[in-house]
mmCIF file with all atom_site columns, C-alpha atoms in Angstrom:
data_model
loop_
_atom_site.group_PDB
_atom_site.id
_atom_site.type_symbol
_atom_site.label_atom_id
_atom_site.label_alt_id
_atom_site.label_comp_id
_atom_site.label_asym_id
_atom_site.label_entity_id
_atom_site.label_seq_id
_atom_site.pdbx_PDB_ins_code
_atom_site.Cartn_x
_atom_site.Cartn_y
_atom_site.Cartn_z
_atom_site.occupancy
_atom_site.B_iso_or_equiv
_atom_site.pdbx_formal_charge
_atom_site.auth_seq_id
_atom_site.auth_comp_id
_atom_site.auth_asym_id
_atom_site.auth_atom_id
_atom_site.pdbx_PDB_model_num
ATOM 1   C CA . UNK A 1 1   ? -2.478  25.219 17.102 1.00 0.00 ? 1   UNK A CA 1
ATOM 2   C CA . UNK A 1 2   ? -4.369  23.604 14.350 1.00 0.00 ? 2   UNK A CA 1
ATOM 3   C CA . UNK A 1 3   ? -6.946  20.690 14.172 1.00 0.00 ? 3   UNK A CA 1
ATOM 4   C CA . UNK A 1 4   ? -7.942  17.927 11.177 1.00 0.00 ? 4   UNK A CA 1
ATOM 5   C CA . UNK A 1 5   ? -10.527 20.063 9.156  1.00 0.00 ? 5   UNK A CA 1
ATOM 6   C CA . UNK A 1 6   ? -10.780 18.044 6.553  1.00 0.00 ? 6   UNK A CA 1
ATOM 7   C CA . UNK A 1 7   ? -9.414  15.183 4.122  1.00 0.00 ? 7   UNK A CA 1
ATOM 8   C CA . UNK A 1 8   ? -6.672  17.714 3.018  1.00 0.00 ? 8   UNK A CA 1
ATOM 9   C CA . UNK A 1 9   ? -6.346  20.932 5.289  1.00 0.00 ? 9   UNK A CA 1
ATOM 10  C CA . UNK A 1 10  ? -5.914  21.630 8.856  1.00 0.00 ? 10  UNK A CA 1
ATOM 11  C CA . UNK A 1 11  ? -7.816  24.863 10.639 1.00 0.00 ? 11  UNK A CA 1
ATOM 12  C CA . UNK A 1 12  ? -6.184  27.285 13.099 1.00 0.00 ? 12  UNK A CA 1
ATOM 13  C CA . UNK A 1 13  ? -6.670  30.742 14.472 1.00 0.00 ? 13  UNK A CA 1
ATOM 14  C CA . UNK A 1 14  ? -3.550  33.019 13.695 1.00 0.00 ? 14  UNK A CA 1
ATOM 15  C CA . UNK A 1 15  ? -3.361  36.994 13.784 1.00 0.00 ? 15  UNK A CA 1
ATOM 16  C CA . UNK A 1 16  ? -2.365  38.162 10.550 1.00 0.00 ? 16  UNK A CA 1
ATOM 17  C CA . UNK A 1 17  ? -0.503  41.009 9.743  1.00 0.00 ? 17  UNK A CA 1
ATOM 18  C CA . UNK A 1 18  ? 1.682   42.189 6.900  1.00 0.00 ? 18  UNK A CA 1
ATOM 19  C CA . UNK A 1 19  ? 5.197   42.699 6.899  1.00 0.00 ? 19  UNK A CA 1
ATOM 20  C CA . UNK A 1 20  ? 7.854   44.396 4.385  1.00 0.00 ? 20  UNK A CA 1
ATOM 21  C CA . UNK A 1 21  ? 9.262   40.773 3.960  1.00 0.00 ? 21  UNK A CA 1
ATOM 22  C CA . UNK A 1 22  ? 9.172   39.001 0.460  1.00 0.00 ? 22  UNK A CA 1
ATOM 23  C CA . UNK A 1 23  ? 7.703   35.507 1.962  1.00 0.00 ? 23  UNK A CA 1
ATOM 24  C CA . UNK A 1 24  ? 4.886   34.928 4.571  1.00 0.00 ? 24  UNK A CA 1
ATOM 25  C CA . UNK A 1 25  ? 6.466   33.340 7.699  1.00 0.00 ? 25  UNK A CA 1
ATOM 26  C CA . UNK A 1 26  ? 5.564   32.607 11.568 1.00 0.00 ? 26  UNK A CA 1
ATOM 27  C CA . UNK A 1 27  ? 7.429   32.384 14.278 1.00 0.00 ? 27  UNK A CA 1
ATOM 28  C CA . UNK A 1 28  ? 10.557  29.595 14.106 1.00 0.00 ? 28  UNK A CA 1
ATOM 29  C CA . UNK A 1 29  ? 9.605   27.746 16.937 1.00 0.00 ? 29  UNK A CA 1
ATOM 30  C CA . UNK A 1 30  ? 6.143   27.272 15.990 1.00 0.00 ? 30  UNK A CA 1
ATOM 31  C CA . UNK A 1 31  ? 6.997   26.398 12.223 1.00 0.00 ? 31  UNK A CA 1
ATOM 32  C CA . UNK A 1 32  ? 9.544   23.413 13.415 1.00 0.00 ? 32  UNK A CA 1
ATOM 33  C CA . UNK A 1 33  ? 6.485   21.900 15.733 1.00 0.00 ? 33  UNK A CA 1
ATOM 34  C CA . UNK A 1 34  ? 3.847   21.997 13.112 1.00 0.00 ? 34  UNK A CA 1
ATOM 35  C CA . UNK A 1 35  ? 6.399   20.339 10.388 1.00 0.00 ? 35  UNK A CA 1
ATOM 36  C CA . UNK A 1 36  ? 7.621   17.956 13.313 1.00 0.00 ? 36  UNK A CA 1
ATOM 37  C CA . UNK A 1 37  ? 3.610   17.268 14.137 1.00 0.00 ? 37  UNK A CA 1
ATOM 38  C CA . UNK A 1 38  ? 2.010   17.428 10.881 1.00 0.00 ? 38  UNK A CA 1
ATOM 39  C CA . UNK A 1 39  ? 4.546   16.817 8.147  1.00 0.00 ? 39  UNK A CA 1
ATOM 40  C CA . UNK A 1 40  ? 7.121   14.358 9.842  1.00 0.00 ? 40  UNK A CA 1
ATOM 41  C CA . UNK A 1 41  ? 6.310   10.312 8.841  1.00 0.00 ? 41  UNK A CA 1
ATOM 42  C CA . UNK A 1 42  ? 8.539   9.274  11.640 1.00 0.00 ? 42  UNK A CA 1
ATOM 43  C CA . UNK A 1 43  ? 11.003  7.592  9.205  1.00 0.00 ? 43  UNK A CA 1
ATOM 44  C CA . UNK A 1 44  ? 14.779  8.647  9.290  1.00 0.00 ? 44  UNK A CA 1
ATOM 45  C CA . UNK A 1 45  ? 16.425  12.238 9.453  1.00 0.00 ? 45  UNK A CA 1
ATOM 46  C CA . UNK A 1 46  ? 13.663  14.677 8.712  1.00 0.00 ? 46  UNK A CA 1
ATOM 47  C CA . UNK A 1 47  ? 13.310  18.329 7.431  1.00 0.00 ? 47  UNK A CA 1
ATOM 48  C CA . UNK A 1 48  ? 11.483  20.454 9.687  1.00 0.00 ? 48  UNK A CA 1
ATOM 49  C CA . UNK A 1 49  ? 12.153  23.582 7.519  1.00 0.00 ? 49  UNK A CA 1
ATOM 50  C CA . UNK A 1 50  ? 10.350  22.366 4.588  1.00 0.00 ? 50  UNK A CA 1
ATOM 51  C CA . UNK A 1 51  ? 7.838   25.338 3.727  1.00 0.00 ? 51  UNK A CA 1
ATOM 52  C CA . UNK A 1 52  ? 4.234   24.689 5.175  1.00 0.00 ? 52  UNK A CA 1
ATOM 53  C CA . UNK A 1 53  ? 1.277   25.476 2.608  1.00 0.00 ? 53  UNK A CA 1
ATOM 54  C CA . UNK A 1 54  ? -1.298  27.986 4.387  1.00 0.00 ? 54  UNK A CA 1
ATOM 55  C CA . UNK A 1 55  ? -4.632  29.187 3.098  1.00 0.00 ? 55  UNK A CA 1
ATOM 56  C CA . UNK A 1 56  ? -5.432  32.339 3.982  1.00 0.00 ? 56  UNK A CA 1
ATOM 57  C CA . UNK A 1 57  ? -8.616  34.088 1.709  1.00 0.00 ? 57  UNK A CA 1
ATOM 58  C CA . UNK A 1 58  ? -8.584  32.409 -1.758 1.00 0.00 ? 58  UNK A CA 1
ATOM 59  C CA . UNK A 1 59  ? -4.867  31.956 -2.157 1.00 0.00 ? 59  UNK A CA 1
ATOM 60  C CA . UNK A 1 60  ? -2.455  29.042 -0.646 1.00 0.00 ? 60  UNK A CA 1
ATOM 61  C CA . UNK A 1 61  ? 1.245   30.920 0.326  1.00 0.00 ? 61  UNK A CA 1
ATOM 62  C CA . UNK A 1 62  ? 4.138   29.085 1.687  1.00 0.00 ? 62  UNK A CA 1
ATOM 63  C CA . UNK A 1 63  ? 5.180   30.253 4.632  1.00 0.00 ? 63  UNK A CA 1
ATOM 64  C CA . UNK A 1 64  ? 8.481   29.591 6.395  1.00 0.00 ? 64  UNK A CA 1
ATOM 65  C CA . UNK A 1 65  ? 9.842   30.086 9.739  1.00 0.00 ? 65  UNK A CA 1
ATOM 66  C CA . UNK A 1 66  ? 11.322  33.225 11.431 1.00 0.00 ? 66  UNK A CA 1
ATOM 67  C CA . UNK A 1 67  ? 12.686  33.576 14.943 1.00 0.00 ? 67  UNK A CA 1
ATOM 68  C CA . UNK A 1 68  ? 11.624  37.785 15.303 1.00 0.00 ? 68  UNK A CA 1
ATOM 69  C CA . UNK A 1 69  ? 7.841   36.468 14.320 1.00 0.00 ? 69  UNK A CA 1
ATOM 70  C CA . UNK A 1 70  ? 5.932   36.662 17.640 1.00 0.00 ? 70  UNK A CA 1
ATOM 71  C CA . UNK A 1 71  ? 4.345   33.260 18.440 1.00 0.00 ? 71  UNK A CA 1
ATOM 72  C CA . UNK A 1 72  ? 1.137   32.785 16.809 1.00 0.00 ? 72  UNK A CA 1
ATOM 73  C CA . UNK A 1 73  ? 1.141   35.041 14.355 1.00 0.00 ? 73  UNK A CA 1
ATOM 74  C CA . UNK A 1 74  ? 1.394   34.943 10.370 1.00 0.00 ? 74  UNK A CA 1
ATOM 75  C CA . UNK A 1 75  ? 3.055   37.649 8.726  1.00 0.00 ? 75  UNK A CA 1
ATOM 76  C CA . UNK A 1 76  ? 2.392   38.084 5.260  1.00 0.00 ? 76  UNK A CA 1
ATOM 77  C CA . UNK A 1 77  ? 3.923   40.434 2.230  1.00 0.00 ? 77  UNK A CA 1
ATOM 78  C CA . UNK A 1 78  ? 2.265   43.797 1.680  1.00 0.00 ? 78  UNK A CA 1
ATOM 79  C CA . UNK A 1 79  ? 1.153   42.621 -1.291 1.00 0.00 ? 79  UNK A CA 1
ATOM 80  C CA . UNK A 1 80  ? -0.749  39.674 -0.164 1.00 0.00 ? 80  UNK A CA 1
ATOM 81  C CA . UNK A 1 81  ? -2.428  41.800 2.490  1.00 0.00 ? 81  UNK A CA 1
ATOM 82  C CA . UNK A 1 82  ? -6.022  43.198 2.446  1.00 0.00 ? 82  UNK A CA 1
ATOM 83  C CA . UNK A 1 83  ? -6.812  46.519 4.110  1.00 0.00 ? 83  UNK A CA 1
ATOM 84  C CA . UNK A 1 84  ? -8.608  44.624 7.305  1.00 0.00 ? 84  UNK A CA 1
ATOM 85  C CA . UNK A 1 85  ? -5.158  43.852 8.375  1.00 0.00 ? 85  UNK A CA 1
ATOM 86  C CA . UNK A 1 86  ? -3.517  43.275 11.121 1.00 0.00 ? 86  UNK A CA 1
ATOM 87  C CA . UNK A 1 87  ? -6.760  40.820 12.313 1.00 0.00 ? 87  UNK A CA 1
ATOM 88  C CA . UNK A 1 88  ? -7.279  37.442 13.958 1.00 0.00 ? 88  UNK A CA 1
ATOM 89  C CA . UNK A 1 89  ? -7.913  35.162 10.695 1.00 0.00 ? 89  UNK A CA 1
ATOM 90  C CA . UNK A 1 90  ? -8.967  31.792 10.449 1.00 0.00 ? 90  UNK A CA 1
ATOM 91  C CA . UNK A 1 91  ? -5.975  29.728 8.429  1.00 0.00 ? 91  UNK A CA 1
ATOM 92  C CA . UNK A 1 92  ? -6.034  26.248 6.281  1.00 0.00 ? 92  UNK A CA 1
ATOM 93  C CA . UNK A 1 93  ? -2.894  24.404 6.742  1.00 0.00 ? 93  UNK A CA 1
ATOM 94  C CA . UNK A 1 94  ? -2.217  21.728 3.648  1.00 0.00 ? 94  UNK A CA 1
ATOM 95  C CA . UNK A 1 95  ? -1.844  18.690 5.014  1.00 0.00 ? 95  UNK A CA 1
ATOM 96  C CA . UNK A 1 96  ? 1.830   17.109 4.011  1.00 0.00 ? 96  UNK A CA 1
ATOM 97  C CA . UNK A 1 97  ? 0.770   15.224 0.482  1.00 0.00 ? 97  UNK A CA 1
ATOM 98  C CA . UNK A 1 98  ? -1.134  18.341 -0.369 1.00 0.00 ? 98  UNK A CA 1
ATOM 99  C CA . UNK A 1 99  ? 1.378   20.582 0.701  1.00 0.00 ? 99  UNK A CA 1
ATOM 100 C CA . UNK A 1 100 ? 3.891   18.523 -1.351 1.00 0.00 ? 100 UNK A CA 1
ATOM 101 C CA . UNK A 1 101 ? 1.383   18.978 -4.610 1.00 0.00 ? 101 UNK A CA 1
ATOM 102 C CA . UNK A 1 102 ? 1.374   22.796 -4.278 1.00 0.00 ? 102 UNK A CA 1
ATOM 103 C CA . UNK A 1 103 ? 4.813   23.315 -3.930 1.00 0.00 ? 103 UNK A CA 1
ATOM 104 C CA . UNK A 1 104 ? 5.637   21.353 -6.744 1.00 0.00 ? 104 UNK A CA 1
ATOM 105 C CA . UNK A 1 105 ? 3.853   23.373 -8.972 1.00 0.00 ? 105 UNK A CA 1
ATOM 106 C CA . UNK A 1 106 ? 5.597   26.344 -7.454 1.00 0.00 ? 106 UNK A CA 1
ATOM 107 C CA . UNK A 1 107 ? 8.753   24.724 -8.755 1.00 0.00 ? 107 UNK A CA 1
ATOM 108 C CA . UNK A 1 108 ? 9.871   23.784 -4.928 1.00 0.00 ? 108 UNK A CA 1
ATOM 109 C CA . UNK A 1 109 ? 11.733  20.462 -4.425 1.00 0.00 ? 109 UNK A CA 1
ATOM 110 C CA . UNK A 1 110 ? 12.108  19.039 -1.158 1.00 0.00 ? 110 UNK A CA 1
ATOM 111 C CA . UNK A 1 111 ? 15.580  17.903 -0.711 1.00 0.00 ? 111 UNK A CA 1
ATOM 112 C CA . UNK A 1 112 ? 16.839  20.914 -2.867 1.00 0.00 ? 112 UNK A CA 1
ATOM 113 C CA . UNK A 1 113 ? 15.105  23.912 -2.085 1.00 0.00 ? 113 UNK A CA 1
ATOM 114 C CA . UNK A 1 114 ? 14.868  25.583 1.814  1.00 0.00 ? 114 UNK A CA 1
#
């Protein structure tokens, strides 16, 4: 689903489309393989519902998981959305240190928040 772009940030192909929902999200399924994949250190009893950091346009959104998400596909709040939406979009996924970074300055901790 995604490949190494760069020192930080992953790039995949998603379809984006907004939703009425207050968070972006994908589908459940696919949210637990990327954290398991890209996230996990292999040490211990792991999250895999940790937020993942996506880039989408100029702004990085944390997106969690949903099961009624179709696979492969990001949905975003209205209010994130652009009028060219629904649309195949290219996506940066933070890699897990960056990912960490941004949601700290969000305010998210990772063994207290979901």
């Amino acid at each position: 689903m995604f490949e190494r772009f760069s020192s930080g940030y992953y790039l995949g192909e998603l379809y984006v489309e907004p939703h009425d929902g207050e968070r972006a999200v994908i589908q459940r399924v696919d949210h637990e393989h990327v954290n398991e994949q890209l996230y996990a250190d292999g040490e211990g009893v792991e999250r895999l519902d940790a937020p993942l950091v996506m880039k989408v346009g100029g702004g990085h959104i944390p997106v969690g998981g949903d099961e009624d998400v179709p696979s492969g596909t990001l949905a975003i709040p209205q209010e994130l959305a652009d009028d060219a939406l629904p649309d195949r979009r290219n996506v940066l996924l933070a890699d897990a240190d960056r990912a960490e970074t941004l949601l700290r300055w969000e305010g998210w901790e990772p063994h207290v928040n979901a």
